[in-house]
Amino acid sequence: MKNPFELLVTYAEYRQGFVAEIWLDDVHIAELYWDEKRGKCLELFSVLEHGLVVPLEAFQEIIKAADEKLWPPAIAS
């Protein structure tokens, strides 16, 4: 099964750093980023208002891919 999510890594001025945006059916549903106080963070946006269903395993895969793009294993350790 093809992963239905799209991943976009971009610089976000409002976060003062890079973020990984997660999209589903052209809707921005989540963002992975670094917070100085909390470390790695995942902000979820409402999928209910768009009537979206998030496939769990595919979502886990895209979160892992986003994590690896922002913090490659060689850099993270």
PDB file of N, CA and C in Angstrom:
ATOM      1  N   MET A   1       0.845  -1.184   0.000  1.00  0.00           N
ATOM      2  CA  MET A   1       0.000   0.000   0.000  1.00  0.00           C
ATOM      3  C   MET A   1       0.887   1.243   0.000  1.00  0.00           C
ATOM      4  N   LYS A   2       0.582   2.168  -0.888  1.00  0.00           N
ATOM      5  CA  LYS A   2       1.319   3.419  -0.967  1.00  0.00           C
ATOM      6  C   LYS A   2       0.923   4.314   0.208  1.00  0.00           C
ATOM      7  N   ASN A   3       1.912   4.956   0.808  1.00  0.00           N
ATOM      8  CA  ASN A   3       1.629   5.848   1.927  1.00  0.00           C
ATOM      9  C   ASN A   3       0.861   7.069   1.405  1.00  0.00           C
ATOM     10  N   PRO A   4      -0.319   7.361   1.962  1.00  0.00           N
ATOM     11  CA  PRO A   4      -1.157   8.455   1.456  1.00  0.00           C
ATOM     12  C   PRO A   4      -0.695   9.845   1.902  1.00  0.00           C
ATOM     13  N   PHE A   5       0.328   9.919   2.727  1.00  0.00           N
ATOM     14  CA  PHE A   5       0.788  11.196   3.254  1.00  0.00           C
ATOM     15  C   PHE A   5       1.856  11.816   2.364  1.00  0.00           C
ATOM     16  N   GLU A   6       1.955  13.136   2.448  1.00  0.00           N
ATOM     17  CA  GLU A   6       3.040  13.863   1.796  1.00  0.00           C
ATOM     18  C   GLU A   6       3.844  14.535   2.896  1.00  0.00           C
ATOM     19  N   LEU A   7       5.148  14.611   2.688  1.00  0.00           N
ATOM     20  CA  LEU A   7       6.054  15.201   3.663  1.00  0.00           C
ATOM     21  C   LEU A   7       6.787  16.355   3.007  1.00  0.00           C
ATOM     22  N   LEU A   8       6.773  17.504   3.661  1.00  0.00           N
ATOM     23  CA  LEU A   8       7.462  18.687   3.167  1.00  0.00           C
ATOM     24  C   LEU A   8       8.307  19.249   4.293  1.00  0.00           C
ATOM     25  N   VAL A   9       9.613  19.307   4.081  1.00  0.00           N
ATOM     26  CA  VAL A   9      10.508  19.905   5.068  1.00  0.00           C
ATOM     27  C   VAL A   9      10.841  21.313   4.599  1.00  0.00           C
ATOM     28  N   THR A  10      10.622  22.275   5.474  1.00  0.00           N
ATOM     29  CA  THR A  10      10.814  23.672   5.113  1.00  0.00           C
ATOM     30  C   THR A  10      11.263  24.478   6.325  1.00  0.00           C
ATOM     31  N   TYR A  11      11.817  25.658   6.064  1.00  0.00           N
ATOM     32  CA  TYR A  11      12.188  26.542   7.168  1.00  0.00           C
ATOM     33  C   TYR A  11      10.951  27.350   7.552  1.00  0.00           C
ATOM     34  N   ALA A  12      10.645  27.404   8.835  1.00  0.00           N
ATOM     35  CA  ALA A  12       9.486  28.159   9.328  1.00  0.00           C
ATOM     36  C   ALA A  12       9.984  29.272  10.238  1.00  0.00           C
ATOM     37  N   GLU A  13       9.826  30.484   9.793  1.00  0.00           N
ATOM     38  CA  GLU A  13      10.271  31.639  10.577  1.00  0.00           C
ATOM     39  C   GLU A  13       9.599  31.649  11.955  1.00  0.00           C
ATOM     40  N   TYR A  14       8.312  31.311  12.003  1.00  0.00           N
ATOM     41  CA  TYR A  14       7.579  31.336  13.275  1.00  0.00           C
ATOM     42  C   TYR A  14       8.090  30.290  14.268  1.00  0.00           C
ATOM     43  N   ARG A  15       8.806  29.264  13.784  1.00  0.00           N
ATOM     44  CA  ARG A  15       9.403  28.259  14.675  1.00  0.00           C
ATOM     45  C   ARG A  15      10.900  28.518  14.850  1.00  0.00           C
ATOM     46  N   GLN A  16      11.426  29.440  14.066  1.00  0.00           N
ATOM     47  CA  GLN A  16      12.858  29.755  14.056  1.00  0.00           C
ATOM     48  C   GLN A  16      13.685  28.503  13.792  1.00  0.00           C
ATOM     49  N   GLY A  17      13.238  27.718  12.831  1.00  0.00           N
ATOM     50  CA  GLY A  17      13.949  26.500  12.462  1.00  0.00           C
ATOM     51  C   GLY A  17      13.192  25.708  11.414  1.00  0.00           C
ATOM     52  N   PHE A  18      13.726  24.556  11.098  1.00  0.00           N
ATOM     53  CA  PHE A  18      13.092  23.698  10.103  1.00  0.00           C
ATOM     54  C   PHE A  18      11.953  22.905  10.726  1.00  0.00           C
ATOM     55  N   VAL A  19      10.934  22.665   9.921  1.00  0.00           N
ATOM     56  CA  VAL A  19       9.782  21.862  10.334  1.00  0.00           C
ATOM     57  C   VAL A  19       9.506  20.829   9.246  1.00  0.00           C
ATOM     58  N   ALA A  20       8.904  19.729   9.646  1.00  0.00           N
ATOM     59  CA  ALA A  20       8.422  18.730   8.696  1.00  0.00           C
ATOM     60  C   ALA A  20       6.900  18.816   8.713  1.00  0.00           C
ATOM     61  N   GLU A  21       6.342  19.273   7.605  1.00  0.00           N
ATOM     62  CA  GLU A  21       4.885  19.368   7.475  1.00  0.00           C
ATOM     63  C   GLU A  21       4.367  18.038   6.948  1.00  0.00           C
ATOM     64  N   ILE A  22       3.289  17.554   7.541  1.00  0.00           N
ATOM     65  CA  ILE A  22       2.658  16.311   7.099  1.00  0.00           C
ATOM     66  C   ILE A  22       1.294  16.659   6.522  1.00  0.00           C
ATOM     67  N   TRP A  23       1.080  16.216   5.289  1.00  0.00           N
ATOM     68  CA  TRP A  23      -0.140  16.517   4.551  1.00  0.00           C
ATOM     69  C   TRP A  23      -0.880  15.227   4.217  1.00  0.00           C
ATOM     70  N   LEU A  24      -2.205  15.290   4.248  1.00  0.00           N
ATOM     71  CA  LEU A  24      -3.058  14.172   3.847  1.00  0.00           C
ATOM     72  C   LEU A  24      -4.195  14.742   3.013  1.00  0.00           C
ATOM     73  N   ASP A  25      -4.340  14.253   1.794  1.00  0.00           N
ATOM     74  CA  ASP A  25      -5.387  14.745   0.880  1.00  0.00           C
ATOM     75  C   ASP A  25      -5.355  16.271   0.762  1.00  0.00           C
ATOM     76  N   ASP A  26      -4.169  16.828   0.573  1.00  0.00           N
ATOM     77  CA  ASP A  26      -3.957  18.277   0.411  1.00  0.00           C
ATOM     78  C   ASP A  26      -4.352  19.095   1.641  1.00  0.00           C
ATOM     79  N   VAL A  27      -4.388  18.469   2.806  1.00  0.00           N
ATOM     80  CA  VAL A  27      -4.691  19.166   4.056  1.00  0.00           C
ATOM     81  C   VAL A  27      -3.478  19.015   4.981  1.00  0.00           C
ATOM     82  N   HIS A  28      -2.986  20.140   5.483  1.00  0.00           N
ATOM     83  CA  HIS A  28      -1.846  20.164   6.410  1.00  0.00           C
ATOM     84  C   HIS A  28      -2.365  19.675   7.768  1.00  0.00           C
ATOM     85  N   ILE A  29      -1.981  18.448   8.169  1.00  0.00           N
ATOM     86  CA  ILE A  29      -2.569  17.864   9.388  1.00  0.00           C
ATOM     87  C   ILE A  29      -1.626  17.835  10.580  1.00  0.00           C
ATOM     88  N   ALA A  30      -0.311  17.980  10.344  1.00  0.00           N
ATOM     89  CA  ALA A  30       0.621  17.883  11.467  1.00  0.00           C
ATOM     90  C   ALA A  30       1.953  18.538  11.113  1.00  0.00           C
ATOM     91  N   GLU A  31       2.703  18.832  12.160  1.00  0.00           N
ATOM     92  CA  GLU A  31       4.012  19.439  11.990  1.00  0.00           C
ATOM     93  C   GLU A  31       4.957  18.895  13.059  1.00  0.00           C
ATOM     94  N   LEU A  32       6.123  18.466  12.637  1.00  0.00           N
ATOM     95  CA  LEU A  32       7.158  17.991  13.547  1.00  0.00           C
ATOM     96  C   LEU A  32       8.238  19.066  13.598  1.00  0.00           C
ATOM     97  N   TYR A  33       8.668  19.441  14.802  1.00  0.00           N
ATOM     98  CA  TYR A  33       9.629  20.536  14.941  1.00  0.00           C
ATOM     99  C   TYR A  33      10.364  20.412  16.268  1.00  0.00           C
ATOM    100  N   TRP A  34      11.379  21.244  16.447  1.00  0.00           N
ATOM    101  CA  TRP A  34      12.173  21.279  17.681  1.00  0.00           C
ATOM    102  C   TRP A  34      11.742  22.457  18.526  1.00  0.00           C
ATOM    103  N   ASP A  35      11.490  22.213  19.797  1.00  0.00           N
ATOM    104  CA  ASP A  35      11.155  23.259  20.753  1.00  0.00           C
ATOM    105  C   ASP A  35      12.250  23.278  21.820  1.00  0.00           C
ATOM    106  N   GLU A  36      12.784  24.448  22.106  1.00  0.00           N
ATOM    107  CA  GLU A  36      13.887  24.564  23.062  1.00  0.00           C
ATOM    108  C   GLU A  36      13.546  23.992  24.446  1.00  0.00           C
ATOM    109  N   LYS A  37      12.318  24.138  24.891  1.00  0.00           N
ATOM    110  CA  LYS A  37      11.919  23.657  26.216  1.00  0.00           C
ATOM    111  C   LYS A  37      11.521  22.184  26.221  1.00  0.00           C
ATOM    112  N   ARG A  38      10.855  21.732  25.164  1.00  0.00           N
ATOM    113  CA  ARG A  38      10.290  20.382  25.148  1.00  0.00           C
ATOM    114  C   ARG A  38      11.037  19.385  24.279  1.00  0.00           C
ATOM    115  N   GLY A  39      11.957  19.853  23.432  1.00  0.00           N
ATOM    116  CA  GLY A  39      12.654  18.953  22.508  1.00  0.00           C
ATOM    117  C   GLY A  39      11.825  18.712  21.259  1.00  0.00           C
ATOM    118  N   LYS A  40      11.831  17.487  20.769  1.00  0.00           N
ATOM    119  CA  LYS A  40      11.066  17.150  19.565  1.00  0.00           C
ATOM    120  C   LYS A  40       9.578  17.233  19.870  1.00  0.00           C
ATOM    121  N   CYS A  41       8.835  17.917  18.995  1.00  0.00           N
ATOM    122  CA  CYS A  41       7.390  18.087  19.198  1.00  0.00           C
ATOM    123  C   CYS A  41       6.623  17.733  17.933  1.00  0.00           C
ATOM    124  N   LEU A  42       5.419  17.249  18.112  1.00  0.00           N
ATOM    125  CA  LEU A  42       4.490  16.982  17.028  1.00  0.00           C
ATOM    126  C   LEU A  42       3.223  17.768  17.319  1.00  0.00           C
ATOM    127  N   GLU A  43       2.900  18.709  16.448  1.00  0.00           N
ATOM    128  CA  GLU A  43       1.664  19.475  16.595  1.00  0.00           C
ATOM    129  C   GLU A  43       0.653  18.916  15.610  1.00  0.00           C
ATOM    130  N   LEU A  44      -0.494  18.519  16.122  1.00  0.00           N
ATOM    131  CA  LEU A  44      -1.561  17.960  15.292  1.00  0.00           C
ATOM    132  C   LEU A  44      -2.616  19.020  15.036  1.00  0.00           C
ATOM    133  N   PHE A  45      -3.074  19.089  13.797  1.00  0.00           N
ATOM    134  CA  PHE A  45      -4.140  20.012  13.427  1.00  0.00           C
ATOM    135  C   PHE A  45      -5.414  19.209  13.210  1.00  0.00           C
ATOM    136  N   SER A  46      -6.546  19.855  13.300  1.00  0.00           N
ATOM    137  CA  SER A  46      -7.832  19.162  13.228  1.00  0.00           C
ATOM    138  C   SER A  46      -8.056  18.495  11.872  1.00  0.00           C
ATOM    139  N   VAL A  47      -8.270  17.193  11.910  1.00  0.00           N
ATOM    140  CA  VAL A  47      -8.630  16.471  10.698  1.00  0.00           C
ATOM    141  C   VAL A  47     -10.148  16.258  10.647  1.00  0.00           C
ATOM    142  N   LEU A  48     -10.809  16.446  11.779  1.00  0.00           N
ATOM    143  CA  LEU A  48     -12.256  16.226  11.841  1.00  0.00           C
ATOM    144  C   LEU A  48     -13.027  17.187  10.942  1.00  0.00           C
ATOM    145  N   GLU A  49     -12.612  18.447  10.936  1.00  0.00           N
ATOM    146  CA  GLU A  49     -13.342  19.432  10.132  1.00  0.00           C
ATOM    147  C   GLU A  49     -13.238  19.151   8.635  1.00  0.00           C
ATOM    148  N   HIS A  50     -12.252  18.330   8.241  1.00  0.00           N
ATOM    149  CA  HIS A  50     -12.095  17.975   6.835  1.00  0.00           C
ATOM    150  C   HIS A  50     -12.620  16.570   6.552  1.00  0.00           C
ATOM    151  N   GLY A  51     -13.102  15.887   7.584  1.00  0.00           N
ATOM    152  CA  GLY A  51     -13.646  14.541   7.423  1.00  0.00           C
ATOM    153  C   GLY A  51     -12.588  13.509   7.047  1.00  0.00           C
ATOM    154  N   LEU A  52     -11.356  13.712   7.504  1.00  0.00           N
ATOM    155  CA  LEU A  52     -10.274  12.800   7.152  1.00  0.00           C
ATOM    156  C   LEU A  52     -10.134  11.676   8.175  1.00  0.00           C
ATOM    157  N   VAL A  53      -9.773  10.517   7.683  1.00  0.00           N
ATOM    158  CA  VAL A  53      -9.441   9.376   8.525  1.00  0.00           C
ATOM    159  C   VAL A  53      -7.948   9.143   8.350  1.00  0.00           C
ATOM    160  N   VAL A  54      -7.220   9.055   9.456  1.00  0.00           N
ATOM    161  CA  VAL A  54      -5.765   8.907   9.412  1.00  0.00           C
ATOM    162  C   VAL A  54      -5.395   7.431   9.586  1.00  0.00           C
ATOM    163  N   PRO A  55      -4.843   6.804   8.534  1.00  0.00           N
ATOM    164  CA  PRO A  55      -4.411   5.412   8.664  1.00  0.00           C
ATOM    165  C   PRO A  55      -3.206   5.322   9.601  1.00  0.00           C
ATOM    166  N   LEU A  56      -3.333   4.571  10.680  1.00  0.00           N
ATOM    167  CA  LEU A  56      -2.346   4.546  11.758  1.00  0.00           C
ATOM    168  C   LEU A  56      -0.950   4.137  11.301  1.00  0.00           C
ATOM    169  N   GLU A  57      -0.815   2.995  10.637  1.00  0.00           N
ATOM    170  CA  GLU A  57       0.518   2.516  10.256  1.00  0.00           C
ATOM    171  C   GLU A  57       1.196   3.473   9.282  1.00  0.00           C
ATOM    172  N   ALA A  58       0.456   4.008   8.342  1.00  0.00           N
ATOM    173  CA  ALA A  58       1.022   4.964   7.393  1.00  0.00           C
ATOM    174  C   ALA A  58       1.428   6.246   8.114  1.00  0.00           C
ATOM    175  N   PHE A  59       0.650   6.658   9.112  1.00  0.00           N
ATOM    176  CA  PHE A  59       0.980   7.855   9.889  1.00  0.00           C
ATOM    177  C   PHE A  59       2.264   7.630  10.689  1.00  0.00           C
ATOM    178  N   GLN A  60       2.396   6.454  11.274  1.00  0.00           N
ATOM    179  CA  GLN A  60       3.619   6.124  12.016  1.00  0.00           C
ATOM    180  C   GLN A  60       4.836   6.150  11.093  1.00  0.00           C
ATOM    181  N   GLU A  61       4.672   5.636   9.878  1.00  0.00           N
ATOM    182  CA  GLU A  61       5.772   5.627   8.909  1.00  0.00           C
ATOM    183  C   GLU A  61       6.182   7.044   8.520  1.00  0.00           C
ATOM    184  N   ILE A  62       5.220   7.922   8.307  1.00  0.00           N
ATOM    185  CA  ILE A  62       5.542   9.284   7.874  1.00  0.00           C
ATOM    186  C   ILE A  62       6.152  10.079   9.026  1.00  0.00           C
ATOM    187  N   ILE A  63       5.736   9.811  10.252  1.00  0.00           N
ATOM    188  CA  ILE A  63       6.345  10.469  11.421  1.00  0.00           C
ATOM    189  C   ILE A  63       7.817  10.048  11.512  1.00  0.00           C
ATOM    190  N   LYS A  64       8.090   8.765  11.322  1.00  0.00           N
ATOM    191  CA  LYS A  64       9.466   8.263  11.358  1.00  0.00           C
ATOM    192  C   LYS A  64      10.286   8.901  10.238  1.00  0.00           C
ATOM    193  N   ALA A  65       9.732   8.992   9.045  1.00  0.00           N
ATOM    194  CA  ALA A  65      10.436   9.604   7.919  1.00  0.00           C
ATOM    195  C   ALA A  65      10.726  11.080   8.191  1.00  0.00           C
ATOM    196  N   ALA A  66       9.750  11.781   8.777  1.00  0.00           N
ATOM    197  CA  ALA A  66       9.943  13.196   9.122  1.00  0.00           C
ATOM    198  C   ALA A  66      11.042  13.350  10.157  1.00  0.00           C
ATOM    199  N   ASP A  67      11.027  12.497  11.162  1.00  0.00           N
ATOM    200  CA  ASP A  67      12.043  12.522  12.215  1.00  0.00           C
ATOM    201  C   ASP A  67      13.436  12.312  11.618  1.00  0.00           C
ATOM    202  N   GLU A  68      13.563  11.356  10.708  1.00  0.00           N
ATOM    203  CA  GLU A  68      14.856  11.064  10.097  1.00  0.00           C
ATOM    204  C   GLU A  68      15.325  12.184   9.172  1.00  0.00           C
ATOM    205  N   LYS A  69      14.381  12.883   8.537  1.00  0.00           N
ATOM    206  CA  LYS A  69      14.764  14.006   7.669  1.00  0.00           C
ATOM    207  C   LYS A  69      15.262  15.184   8.492  1.00  0.00           C
ATOM    208  N   LEU A  70      14.573  15.475   9.597  1.00  0.00           N
ATOM    209  CA  LEU A  70      14.970  16.616  10.425  1.00  0.00           C
ATOM    210  C   LEU A  70      16.211  16.302  11.256  1.00  0.00           C
ATOM    211  N   TRP A  71      16.292  15.083  11.769  1.00  0.00           N
ATOM    212  CA  TRP A  71      17.394  14.688  12.642  1.00  0.00           C
ATOM    213  C   TRP A  71      17.946  13.331  12.182  1.00  0.00           C
ATOM    214  N   PRO A  72      18.792  13.331  11.128  1.00  0.00           N
ATOM    215  CA  PRO A  72      19.353  12.060  10.653  1.00  0.00           C
ATOM    216  C   PRO A  72      20.058  11.327  11.796  1.00  0.00           C
ATOM    217  N   PRO A  73      20.004   9.987  11.795  1.00  0.00           N
ATOM    218  CA  PRO A  73      20.582   9.194  12.888  1.00  0.00           C
ATOM    219  C   PRO A  73      22.033   9.574  13.224  1.00  0.00           C
ATOM    220  N   ALA A  74      22.842   9.872  12.239  1.00  0.00           N
ATOM    221  CA  ALA A  74      24.245  10.222  12.498  1.00  0.00           C
ATOM    222  C   ALA A  74      24.359  11.536  13.280  1.00  0.00           C
ATOM    223  N   ILE A  75      23.433  12.457  13.046  1.00  0.00           N
ATOM    224  CA  ILE A  75      23.450  13.741  13.734  1.00  0.00           C
ATOM    225  C   ILE A  75      22.809  13.626  15.107  1.00  0.00           C
ATOM    226  N   ALA A  76      21.740  12.856  15.224  1.00  0.00           N
ATOM    227  CA  ALA A  76      20.975  12.757  16.462  1.00  0.00           C
ATOM    228  C   ALA A  76      21.767  12.093  17.590  1.00  0.00           C
ATOM    229  N   SER A  77      22.724  11.241  17.271  1.00  0.00           N
ATOM    230  CA  SER A  77      23.432  10.527  18.349  1.00  0.00           C
ATOM    231  C   SER A  77      24.670  11.262  18.812  1.00  0.00           C
TER     232      SER A  77
END
